[in-house]
Short mmCIF file of C-alpha atoms in Angstrom, two decimals:
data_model
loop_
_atom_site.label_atom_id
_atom_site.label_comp_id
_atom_site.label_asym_id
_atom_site.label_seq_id
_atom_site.Cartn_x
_atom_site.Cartn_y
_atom_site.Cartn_z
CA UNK Q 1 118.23 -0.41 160.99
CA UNK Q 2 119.72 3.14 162.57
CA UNK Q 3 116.46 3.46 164.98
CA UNK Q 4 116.94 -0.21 165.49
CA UNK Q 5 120.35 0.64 166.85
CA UNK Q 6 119.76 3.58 168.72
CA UNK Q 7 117.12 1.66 170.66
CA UNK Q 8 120.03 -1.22 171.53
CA UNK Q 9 122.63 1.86 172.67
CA UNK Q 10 120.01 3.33 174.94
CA UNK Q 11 118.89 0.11 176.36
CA UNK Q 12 122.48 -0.50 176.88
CA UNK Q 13 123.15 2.35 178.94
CA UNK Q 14 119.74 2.44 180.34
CA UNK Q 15 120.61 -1.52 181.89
CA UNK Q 16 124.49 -0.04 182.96
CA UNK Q 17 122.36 2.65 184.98
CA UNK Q 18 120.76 0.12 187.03
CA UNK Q 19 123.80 -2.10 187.63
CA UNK Q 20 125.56 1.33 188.16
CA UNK Q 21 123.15 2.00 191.26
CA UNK Q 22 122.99 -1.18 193.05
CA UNK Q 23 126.59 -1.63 192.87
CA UNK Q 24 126.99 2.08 194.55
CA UNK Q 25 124.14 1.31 197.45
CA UNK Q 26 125.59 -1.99 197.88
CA UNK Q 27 128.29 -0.65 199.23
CA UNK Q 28 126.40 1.31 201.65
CA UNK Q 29 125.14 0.33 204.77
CA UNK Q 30 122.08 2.65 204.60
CA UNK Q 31 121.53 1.72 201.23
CA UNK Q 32 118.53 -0.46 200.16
CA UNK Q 33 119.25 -1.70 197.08
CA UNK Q 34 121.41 -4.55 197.51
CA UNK Q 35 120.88 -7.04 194.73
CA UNK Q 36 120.46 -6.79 191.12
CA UNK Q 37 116.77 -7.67 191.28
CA UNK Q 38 116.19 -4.87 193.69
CA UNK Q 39 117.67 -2.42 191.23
CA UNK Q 40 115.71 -3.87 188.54
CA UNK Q 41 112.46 -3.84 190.37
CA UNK Q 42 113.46 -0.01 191.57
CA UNK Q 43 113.62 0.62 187.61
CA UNK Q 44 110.64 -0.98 186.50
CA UNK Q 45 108.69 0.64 189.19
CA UNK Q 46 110.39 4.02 188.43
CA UNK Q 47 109.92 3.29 184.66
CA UNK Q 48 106.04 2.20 184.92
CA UNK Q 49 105.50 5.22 186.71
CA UNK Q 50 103.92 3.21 189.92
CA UNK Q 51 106.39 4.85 192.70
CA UNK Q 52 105.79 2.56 195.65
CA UNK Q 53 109.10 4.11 197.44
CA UNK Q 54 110.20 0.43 198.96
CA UNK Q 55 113.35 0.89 196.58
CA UNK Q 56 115.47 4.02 196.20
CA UNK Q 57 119.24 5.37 196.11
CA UNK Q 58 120.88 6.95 198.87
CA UNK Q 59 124.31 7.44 197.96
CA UNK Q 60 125.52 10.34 196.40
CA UNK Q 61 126.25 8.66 192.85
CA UNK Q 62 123.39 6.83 193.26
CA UNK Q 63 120.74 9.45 193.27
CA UNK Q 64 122.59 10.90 190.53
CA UNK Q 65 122.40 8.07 188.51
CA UNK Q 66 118.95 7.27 189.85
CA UNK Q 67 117.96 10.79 188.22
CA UNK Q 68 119.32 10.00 184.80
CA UNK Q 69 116.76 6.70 185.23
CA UNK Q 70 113.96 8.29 185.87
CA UNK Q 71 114.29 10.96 183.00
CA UNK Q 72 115.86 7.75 180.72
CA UNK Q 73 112.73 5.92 181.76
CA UNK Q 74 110.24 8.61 180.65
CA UNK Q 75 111.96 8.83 177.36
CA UNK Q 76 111.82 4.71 177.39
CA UNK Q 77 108.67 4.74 177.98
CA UNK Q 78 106.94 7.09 175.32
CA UNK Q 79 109.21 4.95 172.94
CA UNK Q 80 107.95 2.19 173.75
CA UNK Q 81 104.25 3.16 173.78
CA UNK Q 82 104.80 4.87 170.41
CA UNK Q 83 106.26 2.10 169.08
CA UNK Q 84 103.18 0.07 170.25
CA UNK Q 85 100.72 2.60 168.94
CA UNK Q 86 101.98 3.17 165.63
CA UNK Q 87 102.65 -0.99 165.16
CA UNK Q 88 99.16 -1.09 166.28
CA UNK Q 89 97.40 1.24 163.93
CA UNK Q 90 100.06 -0.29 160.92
CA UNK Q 91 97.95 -3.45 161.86
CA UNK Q 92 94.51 -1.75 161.81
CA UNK Q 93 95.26 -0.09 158.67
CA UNK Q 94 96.37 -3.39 156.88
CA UNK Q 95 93.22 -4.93 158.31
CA UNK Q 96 91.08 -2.70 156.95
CA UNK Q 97 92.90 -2.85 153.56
CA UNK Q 98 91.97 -6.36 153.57
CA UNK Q 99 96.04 -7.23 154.14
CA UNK Q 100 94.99 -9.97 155.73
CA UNK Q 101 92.19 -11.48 153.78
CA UNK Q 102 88.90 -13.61 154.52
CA UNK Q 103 87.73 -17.05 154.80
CA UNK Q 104 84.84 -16.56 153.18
CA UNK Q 105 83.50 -19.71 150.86
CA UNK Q 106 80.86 -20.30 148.75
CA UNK Q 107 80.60 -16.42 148.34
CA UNK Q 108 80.50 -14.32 145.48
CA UNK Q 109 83.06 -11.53 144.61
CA UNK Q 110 82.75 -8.50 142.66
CA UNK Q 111 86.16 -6.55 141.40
CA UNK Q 112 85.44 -2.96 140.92
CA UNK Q 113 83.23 -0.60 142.10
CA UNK Q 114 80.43 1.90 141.35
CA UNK Q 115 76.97 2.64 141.59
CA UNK Q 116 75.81 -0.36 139.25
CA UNK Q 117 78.24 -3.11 141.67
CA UNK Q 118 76.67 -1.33 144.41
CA UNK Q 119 73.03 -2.62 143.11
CA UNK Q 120 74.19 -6.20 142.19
CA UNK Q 121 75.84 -6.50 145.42
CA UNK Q 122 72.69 -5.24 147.64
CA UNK Q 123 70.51 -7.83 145.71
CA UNK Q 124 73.11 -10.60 146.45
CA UNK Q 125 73.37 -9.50 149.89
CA UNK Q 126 69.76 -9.54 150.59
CA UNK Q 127 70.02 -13.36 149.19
CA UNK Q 128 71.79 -13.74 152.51
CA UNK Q 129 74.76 -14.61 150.57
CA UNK Q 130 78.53 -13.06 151.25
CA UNK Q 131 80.04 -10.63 149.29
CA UNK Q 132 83.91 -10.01 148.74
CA UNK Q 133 85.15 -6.46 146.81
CA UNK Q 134 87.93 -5.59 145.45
CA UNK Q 135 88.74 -1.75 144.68
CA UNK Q 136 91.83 0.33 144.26
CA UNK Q 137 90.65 3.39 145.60
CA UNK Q 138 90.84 4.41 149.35
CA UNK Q 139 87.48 6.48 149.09
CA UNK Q 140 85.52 3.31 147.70
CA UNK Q 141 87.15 0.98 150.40
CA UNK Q 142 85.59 3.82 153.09
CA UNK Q 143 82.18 3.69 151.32
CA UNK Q 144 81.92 0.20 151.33
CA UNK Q 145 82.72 -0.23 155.07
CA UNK Q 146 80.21 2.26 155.80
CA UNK Q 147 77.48 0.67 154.07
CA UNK Q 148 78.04 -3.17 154.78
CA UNK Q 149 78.99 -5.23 157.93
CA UNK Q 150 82.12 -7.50 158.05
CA UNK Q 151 80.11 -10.39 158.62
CA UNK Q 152 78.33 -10.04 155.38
CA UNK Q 153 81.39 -8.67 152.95
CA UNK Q 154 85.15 -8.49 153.13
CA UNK Q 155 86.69 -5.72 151.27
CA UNK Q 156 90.57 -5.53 149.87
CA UNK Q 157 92.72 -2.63 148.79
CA UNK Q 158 94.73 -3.59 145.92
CA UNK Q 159 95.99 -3.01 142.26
CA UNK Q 160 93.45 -5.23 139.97
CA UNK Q 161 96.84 -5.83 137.82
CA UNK Q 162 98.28 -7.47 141.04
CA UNK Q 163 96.81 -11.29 140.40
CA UNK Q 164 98.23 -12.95 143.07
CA UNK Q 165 95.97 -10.36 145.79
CA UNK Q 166 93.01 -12.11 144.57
CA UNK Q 167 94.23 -14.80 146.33
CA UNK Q 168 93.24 -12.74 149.61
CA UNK Q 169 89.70 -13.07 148.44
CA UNK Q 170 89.64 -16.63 148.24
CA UNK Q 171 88.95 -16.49 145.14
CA UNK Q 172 89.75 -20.47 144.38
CA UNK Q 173 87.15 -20.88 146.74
CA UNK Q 174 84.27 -18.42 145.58
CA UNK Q 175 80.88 -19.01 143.88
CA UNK Q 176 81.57 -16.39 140.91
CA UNK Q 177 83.31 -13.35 140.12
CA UNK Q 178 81.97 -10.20 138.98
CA UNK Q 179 84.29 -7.78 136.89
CA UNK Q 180 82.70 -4.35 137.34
CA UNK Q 181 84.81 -2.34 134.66
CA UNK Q 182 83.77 0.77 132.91
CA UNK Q 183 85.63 0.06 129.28
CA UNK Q 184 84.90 -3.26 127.93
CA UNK Q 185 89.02 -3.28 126.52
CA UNK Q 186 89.81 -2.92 130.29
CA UNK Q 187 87.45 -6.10 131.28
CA UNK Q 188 88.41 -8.06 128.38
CA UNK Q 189 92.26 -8.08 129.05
CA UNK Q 190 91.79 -8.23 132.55
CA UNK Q 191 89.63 -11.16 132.79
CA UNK Q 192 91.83 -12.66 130.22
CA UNK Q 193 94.75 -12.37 132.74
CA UNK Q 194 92.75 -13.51 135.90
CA UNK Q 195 91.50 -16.68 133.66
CA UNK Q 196 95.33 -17.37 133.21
CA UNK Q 197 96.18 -17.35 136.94
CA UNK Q 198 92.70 -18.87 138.64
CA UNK Q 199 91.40 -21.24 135.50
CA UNK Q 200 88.54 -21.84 137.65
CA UNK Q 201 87.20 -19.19 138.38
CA UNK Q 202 83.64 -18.64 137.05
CA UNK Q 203 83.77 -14.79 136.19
CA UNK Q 204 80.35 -12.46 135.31
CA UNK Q 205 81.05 -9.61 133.27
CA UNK Q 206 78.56 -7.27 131.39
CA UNK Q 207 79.76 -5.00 128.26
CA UNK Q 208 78.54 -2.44 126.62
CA UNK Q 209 79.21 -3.29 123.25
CA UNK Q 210 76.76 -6.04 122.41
CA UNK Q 211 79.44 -7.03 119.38
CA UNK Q 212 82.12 -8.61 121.93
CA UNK Q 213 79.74 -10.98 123.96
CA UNK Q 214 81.25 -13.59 121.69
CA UNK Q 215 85.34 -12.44 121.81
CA UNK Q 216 84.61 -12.29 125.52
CA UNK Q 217 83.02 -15.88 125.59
CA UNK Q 218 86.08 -17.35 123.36
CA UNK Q 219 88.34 -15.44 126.16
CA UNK Q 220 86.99 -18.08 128.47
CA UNK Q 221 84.59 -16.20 130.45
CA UNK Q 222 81.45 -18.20 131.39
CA UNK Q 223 78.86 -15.68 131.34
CA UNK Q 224 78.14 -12.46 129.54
CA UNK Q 225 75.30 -10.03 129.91
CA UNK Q 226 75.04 -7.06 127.38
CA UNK Q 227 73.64 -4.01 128.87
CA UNK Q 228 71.99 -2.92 126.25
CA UNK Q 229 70.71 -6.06 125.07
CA UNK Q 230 68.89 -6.57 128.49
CA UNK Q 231 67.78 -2.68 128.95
CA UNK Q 232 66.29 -2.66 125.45
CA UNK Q 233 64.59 -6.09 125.45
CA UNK Q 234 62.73 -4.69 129.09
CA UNK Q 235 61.74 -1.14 127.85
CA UNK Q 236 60.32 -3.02 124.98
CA UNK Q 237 58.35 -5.53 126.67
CA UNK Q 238 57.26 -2.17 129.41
CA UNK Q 239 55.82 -0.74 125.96
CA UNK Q 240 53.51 -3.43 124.28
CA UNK Q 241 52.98 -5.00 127.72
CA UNK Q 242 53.88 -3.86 131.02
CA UNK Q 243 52.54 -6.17 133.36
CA UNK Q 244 54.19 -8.92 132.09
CA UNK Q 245 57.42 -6.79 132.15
CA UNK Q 246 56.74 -5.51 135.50
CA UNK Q 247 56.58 -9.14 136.79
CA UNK Q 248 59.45 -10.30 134.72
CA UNK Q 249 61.52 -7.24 136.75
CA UNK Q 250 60.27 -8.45 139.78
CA UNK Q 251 61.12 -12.00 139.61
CA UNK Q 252 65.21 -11.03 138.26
CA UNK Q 253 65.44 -9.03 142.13
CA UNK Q 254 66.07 -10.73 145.07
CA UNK Q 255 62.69 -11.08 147.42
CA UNK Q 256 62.32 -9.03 150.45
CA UNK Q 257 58.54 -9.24 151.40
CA UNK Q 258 56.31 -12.01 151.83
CA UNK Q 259 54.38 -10.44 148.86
CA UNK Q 260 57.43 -10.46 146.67
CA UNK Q 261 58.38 -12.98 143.81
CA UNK Q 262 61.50 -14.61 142.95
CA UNK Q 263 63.13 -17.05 140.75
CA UNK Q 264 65.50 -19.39 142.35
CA UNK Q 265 67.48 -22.17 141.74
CA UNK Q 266 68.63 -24.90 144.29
CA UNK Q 267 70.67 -27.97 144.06
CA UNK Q 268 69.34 -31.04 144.13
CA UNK Q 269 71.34 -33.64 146.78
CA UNK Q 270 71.82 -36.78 146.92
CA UNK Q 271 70.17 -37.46 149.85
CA UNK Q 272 67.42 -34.96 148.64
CA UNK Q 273 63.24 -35.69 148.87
CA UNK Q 274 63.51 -35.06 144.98
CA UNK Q 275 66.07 -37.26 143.32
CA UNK Q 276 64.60 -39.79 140.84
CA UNK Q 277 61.61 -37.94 141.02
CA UNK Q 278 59.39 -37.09 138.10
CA UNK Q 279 59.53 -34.05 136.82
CA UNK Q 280 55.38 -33.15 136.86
CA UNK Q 281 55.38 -35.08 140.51
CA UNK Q 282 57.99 -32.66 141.94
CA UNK Q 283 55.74 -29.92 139.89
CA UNK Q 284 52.83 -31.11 142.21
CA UNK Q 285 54.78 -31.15 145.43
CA UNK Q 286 56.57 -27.99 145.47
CA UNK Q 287 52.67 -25.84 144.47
CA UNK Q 288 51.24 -27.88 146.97
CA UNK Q 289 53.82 -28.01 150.21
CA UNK Q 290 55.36 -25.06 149.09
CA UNK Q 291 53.20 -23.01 146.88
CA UNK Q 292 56.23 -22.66 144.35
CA UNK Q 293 56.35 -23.63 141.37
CA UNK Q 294 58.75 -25.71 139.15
CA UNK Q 295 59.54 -23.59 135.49
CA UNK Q 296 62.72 -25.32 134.80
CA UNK Q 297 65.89 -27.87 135.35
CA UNK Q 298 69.37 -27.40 134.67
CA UNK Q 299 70.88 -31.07 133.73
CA UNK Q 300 74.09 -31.94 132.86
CA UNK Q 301 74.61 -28.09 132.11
CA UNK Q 302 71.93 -27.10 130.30
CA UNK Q 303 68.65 -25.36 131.19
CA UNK Q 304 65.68 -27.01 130.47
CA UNK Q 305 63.09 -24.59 130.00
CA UNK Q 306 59.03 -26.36 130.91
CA UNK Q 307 60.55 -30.08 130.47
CA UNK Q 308 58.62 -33.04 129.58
CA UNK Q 309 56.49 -33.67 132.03
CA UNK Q 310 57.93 -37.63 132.80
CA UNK Q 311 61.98 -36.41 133.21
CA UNK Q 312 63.65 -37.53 135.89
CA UNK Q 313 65.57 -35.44 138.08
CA UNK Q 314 68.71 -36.90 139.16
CA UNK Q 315 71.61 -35.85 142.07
CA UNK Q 316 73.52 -32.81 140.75
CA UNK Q 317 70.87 -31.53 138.78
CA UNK Q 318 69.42 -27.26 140.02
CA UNK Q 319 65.35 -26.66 139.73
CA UNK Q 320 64.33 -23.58 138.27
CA UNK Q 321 61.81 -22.24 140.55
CA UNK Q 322 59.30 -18.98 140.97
CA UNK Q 323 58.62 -18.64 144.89
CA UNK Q 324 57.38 -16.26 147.38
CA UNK Q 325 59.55 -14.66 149.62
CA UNK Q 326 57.89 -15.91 152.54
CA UNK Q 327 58.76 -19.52 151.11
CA UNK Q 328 62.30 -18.87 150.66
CA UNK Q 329 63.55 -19.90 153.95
CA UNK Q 330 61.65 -22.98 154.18
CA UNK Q 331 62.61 -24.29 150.75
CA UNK Q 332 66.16 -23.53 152.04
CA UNK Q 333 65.86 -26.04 154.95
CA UNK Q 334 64.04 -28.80 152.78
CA UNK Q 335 66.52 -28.65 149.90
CA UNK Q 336 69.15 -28.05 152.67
CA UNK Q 337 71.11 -25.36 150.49
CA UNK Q 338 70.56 -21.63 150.15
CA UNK Q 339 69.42 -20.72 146.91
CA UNK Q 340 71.94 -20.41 143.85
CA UNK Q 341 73.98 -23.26 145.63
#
């Protein structure tokens, strides 16, 4: 409010000035300045620092005034172009906090970060699919914008205890959220409070503690991974047979050669090839077109693992499928969704 005032006083005085030297020219007949518009243009020319000389006191009072202007107008000006700058970079620096937020849709967000949300997000990213993070520390919010492009991830600055930033995130709006917390206390009454403020939000959290995958599904969460559940059931499967294992690793990771395998799940349309179809016929189709082939449906919310063979897949229902990575693109434009849609 005080600089706010200053700035009116000095404009003040700085406008009196001006009026101040065309009313002492006017009254000279050498002078040039006889109308309020040519003391204002003699300012604003003095001011921008431009000096084209077709304006300028000749009176006595008038160049002393006219001095006070041009010193008043250098002082003027670095206000104003400080003023500008440091608005400026206050805009920057909320952009890059994510002040602003994204419009992002359909993309997936992952709240917290480390080297472990660093891996899931690469493998989403490579999916082709958007990312949104959330961190609340300045040094993470640098990393991240080193590493990734805006167009594939938006990144906000914020306190994770702050529900109503997610908002920024477009959360309402997102495939699934991630919570990427060290302690599993810390996840557990977090995701409890985000639950309360975005019911729909389908949240992803892993813990550590293989004993609260239930207390975390009762907390409303739709889908817990235990670490150590997953890490022991793959070094076991590495030790009485690793070639299965190996594959099995290589079709949870996201494809990235044409020699690479994936499993991937797309939506089936209304308007799709394969609704009403029979299960084994779409089994045909998709090895022969496509060389992929069909392992599974998801129906009415379950997963159907190797189905009957005569099933019918309806509108709304995903196929489970293991593809190439060459193939990925192409099943994209026949099922005319990217996969995990």
């Amino acid at each position: 409010m005080k600089k706010k005032l200053i700035f009116f006083i000095a404009a003040l005085l700085y406008v009196s000035a001006i009026l101040s030297i065309q009313w002492f020219e006017s009254q000279s007949a050498n002078g040039n300045i006889k109308s309020v518009g040519d003391a204002f243009w003699y300012a604003i020319v003095t001011l921008t620092t431009v000096g084209y000389g077709d304006f300028y006191p000749v009176t006595i009072p008038g160049k002393i005034i006219g001095l006070l202007v041009i010193i008043g107008s250098l002082g003027l000006l670095g206000f104003i172009i400080g003023e500008v700058t440091v608005r400026f970079n206050r805009y920057m620096e909320k952009k890059k906090n994510g002040f602003w937020g994204t419009d992002f849709e359909n993309h997936y967000i992952i709240i917290g970060w480390n080297e472990f949300g660093k891996k899931v997000a690469n493998q989403i990213i490579l999916a082709d699919q958007k990312v949104a993070f959330v961190t609340n520390s300045k040094a993470d919010l640098e990393l991240i914008d080193d590493l990734y492009t805006s167009k594939e991830t938006f990144c906000l600055f914020a306190d994770y205890s702050n529900m109503e930033a997610y908002a920024k995130v477009n959360i309402a709006q997102s495939k699934r959220v991630f919570v990427n917390f060290k302690e599993d206390s810390e996840t557990l009454v977090f995701v409890i409070n985000l639950k309360k403020q975005y019911p729909t939000a389908n949240v992803v959290v892993t813990c550590s503690n293989p004993s609260l995958k239930e207390t975390f599904i009762n907390a409303g969460i739709d889908h817990v991974i235990a670490k150590n559940e997953v890490a022991s059931k793959l070094v076991a499967s590495y030790l009485f047979e690793p070639h299965v294992a190996a594959y099995t690793e290589d079709l949870i990771a996201t494809s990235v050669a044409d020699e690479d395998s994936d499993i991937q799940q797309f939506l089936i349309k209304e308007d799709c090839e394969f609704a009403d179809y029979e299960y084994l016929d779409a089994f045909m189709k998709l090895k022969k077109d496509f060389n992929a082939i069909l392992i599974g449906l998801v129906q009415d919310g379950k997963v159907l693992k190797n189905p009957d063979k005569k099933i019918t897949i309806q509108s709304g229902d995903y196929l489970i499928l293991i593809t190439g990575g060459q193939s990925r693109k192409i099943l994209e434009n026949f099922f005319g969704v990217h996969q995990g849609e």
